[in-house]
Each structure stands twice: as structure tokens, then as C-alpha cells.
Tab-separated table of C-alpha atoms and ligand atoms in Angstrom:
chain	number	residue	atom	x	y	z
A	268	MET	CA	7.793	-100.925	15.508
A	269	LEU	CA	11.726	-101.844	16.104
A	270	ILE	CA	12.324	-105.699	15.271
A	271	SER	CA	14.353	-107.164	18.097
A	272	PHE	CA	17.564	-108.988	17.472
A	273	THR	CA	17.121	-112.772	17.208
A	274	PRO	CA	18.651	-114.904	19.394
A	275	GLN	CA	20.913	-116.295	16.609
A	276	GLU	CA	22.203	-112.535	15.678
A	277	ILE	CA	22.860	-111.963	19.791
A	278	GLN	CA	24.864	-115.294	19.989
A	279	GLY	CA	27.090	-114.533	16.941
A	280	ALA	CA	28.504	-116.803	14.487
A	281	GLY	CA	32.114	-117.512	13.111
A	282	MET	CA	34.414	-114.198	14.238
A	283	THR	CA	31.588	-113.077	17.057
A	284	SER	CA	30.893	-116.635	18.502
A	285	SER	CA	31.488	-117.664	22.023
A	286	ARG	CA	34.520	-119.378	20.882
A	287	THR	CA	35.676	-116.068	19.873
A	288	ARG	CA	34.281	-114.484	23.019
A	289	GLY	CA	35.754	-117.027	25.505
A	290	ARG	CA	39.450	-115.871	23.318
A	291	MET	CA	38.915	-112.497	24.058
A	292	VAL	CA	37.645	-113.131	27.866
A	293	GLU	CA	41.001	-114.913	28.251
A	294	ARG	CA	42.762	-112.471	27.063
A	295	LEU	CA	41.255	-109.975	29.273
A	296	ARG	CA	42.348	-112.250	32.343
A	297	GLU	CA	45.968	-112.277	31.518
A	298	GLN	CA	45.449	-108.238	31.563
A	299	GLY	CA	44.717	-108.258	34.828
A	300	ILE	CA	41.031	-108.197	34.904
A	301	HIS	CA	39.928	-110.762	37.734
A	302	ASN	CA	36.133	-109.692	38.575
A	303	GLU	CA	34.374	-112.917	37.347
A	304	ARG	CA	30.891	-111.016	36.985
A	305	VAL	CA	32.535	-108.466	35.027
A	306	LEU	CA	34.472	-111.431	32.809
A	307	ASP	CA	30.989	-113.220	32.514
A	308	LEU	CA	29.037	-109.548	31.642
A	309	MET	CA	32.259	-108.922	28.791
A	310	ARG	CA	31.357	-112.570	27.595
A	311	ARG	CA	27.662	-112.154	27.587
A	312	VAL	CA	27.305	-108.582	25.671
A	313	PRO	CA	27.256	-108.902	22.200
A	314	ARG	CA	29.995	-106.184	21.146
A	315	HIS	CA	29.782	-107.008	17.565
A	316	LEU	CA	25.754	-105.752	17.432
A	317	PHE	CA	27.073	-102.296	18.581
A	318	ILE	CA	29.546	-101.627	15.440
A	319	GLU	CA	29.260	-101.358	11.843
A	320	GLU	CA	28.598	-104.740	9.991
A	321	ALA	CA	31.562	-104.408	7.954
A	322	LEU	CA	33.777	-104.301	11.229
A	323	ALA	CA	31.874	-106.783	13.276
A	324	HIS	CA	34.302	-109.609	12.530
A	325	ARG	CA	36.800	-107.336	14.568
A	326	ALA	CA	34.410	-106.723	17.470
A	327	TYR	CA	36.264	-109.288	19.913
A	328	GLU	CA	39.774	-107.938	19.199
A	329	ASP	CA	41.225	-105.980	22.281
A	330	THR	CA	41.050	-102.736	20.287
A	331	SER	CA	39.218	-99.589	20.045
A	332	LEU	CA	37.027	-99.131	16.551
A	333	PRO	CA	35.346	-96.252	14.491
A	334	ILE	CA	31.630	-95.476	15.263
A	335	GLY	CA	31.856	-92.500	13.010
A	336	PHE	CA	31.580	-89.094	13.214
A	337	GLY	CA	35.107	-89.192	14.453
A	338	GLN	CA	34.410	-91.418	17.586
A	339	THR	CA	35.393	-94.792	18.606
A	340	ILE	CA	33.884	-97.489	20.526
A	341	SER	CA	36.083	-98.288	23.537
A	342	GLN	CA	38.544	-100.891	23.843
A	343	PRO	CA	37.245	-104.306	25.720
A	344	TRP	CA	40.069	-103.616	28.341
A	345	VAL	CA	39.091	-100.166	29.001
A	346	VAL	CA	35.355	-101.430	29.210
A	347	ALA	CA	36.125	-104.093	31.562
A	348	ARG	CA	38.734	-102.162	33.577
A	349	MET	CA	36.188	-99.188	34.374
A	350	THR	CA	33.045	-101.553	34.816
A	351	GLU	CA	35.498	-103.785	37.748
A	352	ALA	CA	35.984	-100.473	39.546
A	353	ILE	CA	32.722	-99.820	39.907
A	354	VAL	CA	31.849	-103.566	40.930
A	355	GLU	CA	34.784	-103.713	43.079
A	356	HIS	CA	34.209	-100.452	45.172
A	357	GLY	CA	29.930	-101.591	45.617
A	358	LEU	CA	28.965	-98.789	42.844
A	359	ASP	CA	26.788	-101.119	41.305
A	360	GLY	CA	23.107	-101.655	41.951
A	361	GLY	CA	22.359	-97.938	41.867
A	362	VAL	CA	21.799	-95.345	39.313
A	363	CYS	CA	24.270	-94.733	36.981
A	364	LEU	CA	25.167	-91.866	34.954
A	365	GLU	CA	27.322	-92.098	31.768
A	366	ILE	CA	28.977	-89.496	29.519
A	367	GLY	CA	29.310	-90.416	26.460
A	368	THR	CA	26.834	-93.067	25.024
A	369	GLY	CA	28.837	-93.329	21.602
A	370	CYS	CA	27.591	-96.576	20.404
A	371	GLY	CA	25.812	-97.835	23.302
A	372	TYR	CA	28.102	-100.421	24.227
A	373	GLN	CA	29.178	-99.340	27.712
A	374	THR	CA	25.741	-98.811	28.448
A	375	ALA	CA	24.578	-101.898	27.763
A	376	VAL	CA	27.477	-103.426	30.343
A	377	LEU	CA	26.121	-100.755	33.092
A	378	ALA	CA	22.400	-101.751	32.262
A	379	ASP	CA	23.042	-105.221	33.399
A	380	LEU	CA	24.740	-104.041	36.865
A	381	CYS	CA	22.817	-101.256	37.849
A	382	SER	CA	18.964	-100.254	38.479
A	383	GLN	CA	19.151	-97.336	35.751
A	384	VAL	CA	21.315	-95.892	33.420
A	385	ILE	CA	21.150	-92.305	32.347
A	386	SER	CA	23.525	-92.157	29.429
A	387	MET	CA	24.404	-88.665	28.012
A	388	GLU	CA	25.824	-88.106	24.292
A	389	ARG	CA	26.751	-84.664	22.645
A	390	ILE	CA	25.947	-86.058	19.071
A	391	GLU	CA	22.711	-86.763	18.115
A	392	ALA	CA	23.238	-89.366	15.185
A	393	LEU	CA	25.319	-91.719	17.539
A	394	GLN	CA	22.320	-91.151	20.337
A	395	ALA	CA	19.829	-92.176	17.987
A	396	LYS	CA	21.201	-95.515	16.878
A	397	SER	CA	22.196	-96.336	20.086
A	398	ARG	CA	19.123	-95.517	20.943
A	399	GLU	CA	17.736	-98.382	18.690
A	400	ARG	CA	20.115	-101.024	19.523
A	401	LEU	CA	19.519	-100.800	23.248
A	402	GLN	CA	15.683	-101.057	22.337
A	403	ARG	CA	16.095	-103.970	20.414
A	404	LEU	CA	18.059	-105.850	22.939
A	405	GLY	CA	15.454	-105.117	25.119
A	406	LEU	CA	17.125	-102.952	27.814
A	407	ARG	CA	14.602	-101.085	29.307
A	408	ASN	CA	16.670	-99.518	32.376
A	409	CYS	CA	18.877	-97.120	30.306
A	410	ARG	CA	17.614	-93.282	29.463
A	411	LEU	CA	19.628	-91.579	26.657
A	412	GLN	CA	20.065	-87.823	27.081
A	413	LEU	CA	21.011	-85.449	24.420
A	414	ALA	CA	23.311	-82.999	26.383
A	415	ASP	CA	26.420	-81.462	27.427
A	416	GLY	CA	28.431	-84.390	30.201
A	417	MET	CA	30.258	-81.580	31.332
A	418	LEU	CA	27.263	-80.324	32.983
A	419	GLY	CA	26.468	-83.762	34.275
A	420	TRP	CA	22.431	-84.426	34.629
A	421	PRO	CA	21.575	-82.838	37.821
A	422	LYS	CA	17.928	-83.709	37.332
A	423	ASP	CA	18.218	-87.287	38.689
A	424	ALA	CA	21.314	-86.590	40.807
A	425	PRO	CA	22.440	-87.758	43.016
A	426	TYR	CA	24.320	-90.785	41.496
A	427	ARG	CA	26.002	-93.909	43.088
A	428	ALA	CA	28.393	-94.078	39.730
A	429	ILE	CA	29.208	-91.820	37.287
A	430	LEU	CA	31.562	-92.942	34.687
A	431	ALA	CA	33.096	-90.849	31.624
A	432	ALA	CA	34.346	-92.262	28.224
A	433	ALA	CA	35.431	-88.824	27.231
A	434	ALA	CA	38.374	-87.035	28.314
A	435	PRO	CA	38.062	-83.446	30.024
A	436	ARG	CA	41.092	-81.364	31.019
A	437	GLN	CA	40.170	-81.428	34.334
A	438	ILE	CA	37.225	-83.183	36.733
A	439	PRO	CA	34.089	-81.118	35.989
A	440	GLN	CA	33.052	-79.881	39.618
A	441	ALA	CA	29.090	-80.708	38.232
A	442	LEU	CA	30.207	-84.603	38.400
A	443	LEU	CA	31.725	-84.329	41.809
A	444	GLU	CA	28.584	-82.653	42.985
A	445	GLN	CA	26.019	-84.957	41.524
A	446	LEU	CA	27.890	-88.143	43.049
A	447	ALA	CA	26.105	-89.677	46.079
A	448	ILE	CA	27.341	-90.255	49.258
A	449	PRO	CA	28.736	-92.835	49.358
A	450	GLY	CA	29.371	-92.921	45.333
A	451	GLY	CA	32.039	-92.992	42.938
A	452	LEU	CA	33.340	-91.269	39.709
A	453	VAL	CA	35.643	-93.508	37.096
A	454	ILE	CA	36.942	-90.530	34.536
A	455	PRO	CA	39.813	-90.058	32.190
A	456	VAL	CA	41.442	-87.223	32.644
A	457	GLY	CA	44.123	-84.881	30.772
A	458	ASP	CA	44.341	-83.802	27.455
A	459	GLY	CA	47.400	-85.746	25.885
A	460	GLU	CA	47.847	-87.958	23.623
A	461	THR	CA	46.841	-90.371	26.441
A	462	GLN	CA	44.859	-89.355	29.921
A	463	GLU	CA	45.055	-91.218	33.648
A	464	LEU	CA	42.102	-93.420	34.569
A	465	ARG	CA	40.839	-91.596	37.468
A	466	LEU	CA	38.445	-92.856	40.334
A	467	VAL	CA	37.337	-90.547	42.975
A	468	LEU	CA	35.129	-92.081	45.981
A	469	ARG	CA	32.879	-89.869	47.747
A	470	SER	CA	32.280	-90.656	51.295
A	471	GLU	CA	30.931	-88.955	54.390
A	472	GLN	CA	35.023	-88.126	55.097
A	473	GLY	CA	34.812	-86.133	51.746
A	474	PHE	CA	36.782	-86.969	48.261
A	475	LYS	CA	39.563	-89.857	47.907
A	476	GLU	CA	41.373	-90.207	44.452
A	477	LYS	CA	43.116	-92.972	43.060
A	478	SER	CA	45.018	-93.586	39.375
A	479	LEU	CA	43.733	-96.822	37.716
A	480	GLY	CA	46.392	-96.424	34.696
A	481	VAL	CA	47.352	-94.357	31.444
A	482	VAL	CA	44.310	-94.825	28.867
A	483	LYS	CA	43.281	-93.352	25.533
A	484	PHE	CA	39.907	-91.605	24.984
A	485	VAL	CA	38.761	-89.044	22.989
A	486	PRO	CA	38.427	-85.484	24.449
A	487	MET	CA	35.127	-84.252	26.408
A	488	LEU	CA	33.510	-81.355	24.484
A	489	GLY	CA	31.551	-78.748	25.282
A	490	GLY	CA	27.984	-78.090	23.407
A	491	ILE	CA	25.611	-80.483	21.368
A	492	GLN	CA	25.706	-81.416	17.778
A	493	SER	CA	22.231	-81.935	16.488
A	494	ARG	CA	21.551	-83.450	13.223
A	495	SER	CA	20.506	-80.530	11.502
A	496	VAL	CA	24.617	-79.513	11.568
A	497	PHE	CA	24.833	-82.722	9.223
B	683	SAH	N1	31.658	-96.030	25.742
B	683	SAH	C1	31.411	-95.638	24.244
B	683	SAH	C2	32.568	-94.505	24.325
B	683	SAH	C3	32.634	-93.507	22.712
B	683	SAH	S1	33.517	-92.569	22.603
B	683	SAH	C4	31.350	-96.608	23.341
B	683	SAH	O1	31.789	-97.484	23.891
B	683	SAH	O2	31.061	-96.274	22.032
B	683	SAH	C5	33.033	-90.951	23.722
B	683	SAH	C6	31.795	-90.461	23.269
B	683	SAH	O3	31.871	-89.222	24.201
B	683	SAH	C7	31.465	-89.926	21.959
B	683	SAH	O4	30.148	-90.097	21.248
B	683	SAH	C8	31.640	-88.443	22.397
B	683	SAH	O5	30.690	-87.560	21.241
B	683	SAH	C9	30.980	-88.362	23.684
B	683	SAH	N2	31.351	-86.873	24.226
B	683	SAH	C10	32.244	-86.259	24.375
B	683	SAH	N3	32.040	-85.300	25.056
B	683	SAH	C11	30.999	-84.934	25.301
B	683	SAH	C12	29.897	-84.376	26.323
B	683	SAH	N4	30.525	-83.252	26.631
B	683	SAH	N5	29.043	-84.849	26.275
B	683	SAH	C13	28.437	-85.884	26.199
B	683	SAH	N6	29.272	-86.735	25.262
B	683	SAH	C14	30.640	-86.515	24.771
């Protein structure tokens, strides 16, 4: 039986207190995030509970941090930017597919905005930790799948929103096919040090693409890594 996080743990203290979180939100505002719903979510979701305790005091800095297995928790600005793209294009409220659960932070943000989040991860150990955190937070509308996100998750398609937290070289065709009409995909694309964050909107008229700026993500890799590998 898992023990829920206490209200005190969720609230944080010192470097994870509401004051520190408020400062992060002000920084996000200065960096161009304007949607109040998104800013409120960034204030509420306890990022410090998604990283190892030794790093928790840095949770509200605008930086990505290591989460083990060579992966990182996305930088708050990036999470806010992707989430804002979803809200501003009316892609919230429905079923969302996320690729790259990582530590589960973006999953928790999406869980507040969508009726259900199906989140895919290829590293079993990361998924196991995320599952525990999301359960301890009482988020019941998240389903985690250990599978290659390049292929999407056809079983529950179509999705109003698809969000990828790892960068493929090119947009996988499967993800486009699994978008609802209307629907939208937010995804970093490219194989360089930095990538382009793209928004693809699907409507009756077809697909329309828009650039949301330059970002830095880990690559989207094929296949899965089960626990027995370690
Ligand atoms: N939003 C996450 C970001 C994690 S980093 C967070 O805030 O923690 C990206 C994650 O994508 C990594 O955990 C990596 O293992 C995963 N990933 C990479 N390629 C993948 C694929 N093809 N399918 C599923 N997950 C993938």
C-alpha cells in the first residue's frame, strides 16, 4: 500500500516553499508565458517531489535536472511553453498521449488539464518511480505504458493532444495518424544539440505546422529498456 504525500510535503518549505514557487512563476511570466491557467498550474504542481531529494532544493530553478539513466526532467519554461500551446489551441479537456514520462512531472501537469493522460516511457525503472509518485499524489487519470513512443499508442487513439518530451529526427507518421480531428501535436524535432519545438494542428482541412522556438531535449530512441538490462 502506497502512502500518499502529506499536505506539508506537497506544500514544501524553504527552497521548495510557495514563495520560491511564486518567484519561478514570475520568471516564467518575464520569459513570455502569459496564460494564467498555465502559470497557476506551474505554481501548484510540486516539482520538488519529482526529483531526488538531494536536488529538490533546485526544483524551482529554471533548469533541467538529472533524473537518472542519462535522462533529465524538462526545464520549467519548456513544460510551461508546451502546456500553453495545448491550452491556447483548445487541445485540453480530452484524452492526451504523452511520449517520454521521465519523472512524471509533465504527466502531472497534463493530468490537471485533460480527461485522461496516457504516458509512454521506454525505461522501465523510470516508469516505476513515476507510477509511484503519481499514485502518491492521488492522480487517477494517468495510465503509464512501457512501449516505444515512436509508434504512438494506437489502441486508445485518436488523441486530442499528443505531447512528446523527447526529440525524433522527423515527426513519426504514427503520431500524425493518431491525432483526432481537431487535434494537435507538440514535439521537438531534430538531431542536433538543440531542436525546433513544433506544433502540428490537424483539422478537416489537413495538417498545419507552426514553430514554437528552439529547445533542448534528449533524443527519442526506439525500443524499450526493461529492468533486466540493469
Ligand atoms: N517530461 C519528462 C521528460 C523526460 S526526458 C520529465 O519532465 O521528466 C524524456 C524521456 O523520454 C526519457 O525518460 C526517455 O527515456 C523517454 N523516451 C525517449 N525515447 C522514447 C520513446 N521512443 N518512447 C518512449 N519514451 C521515450
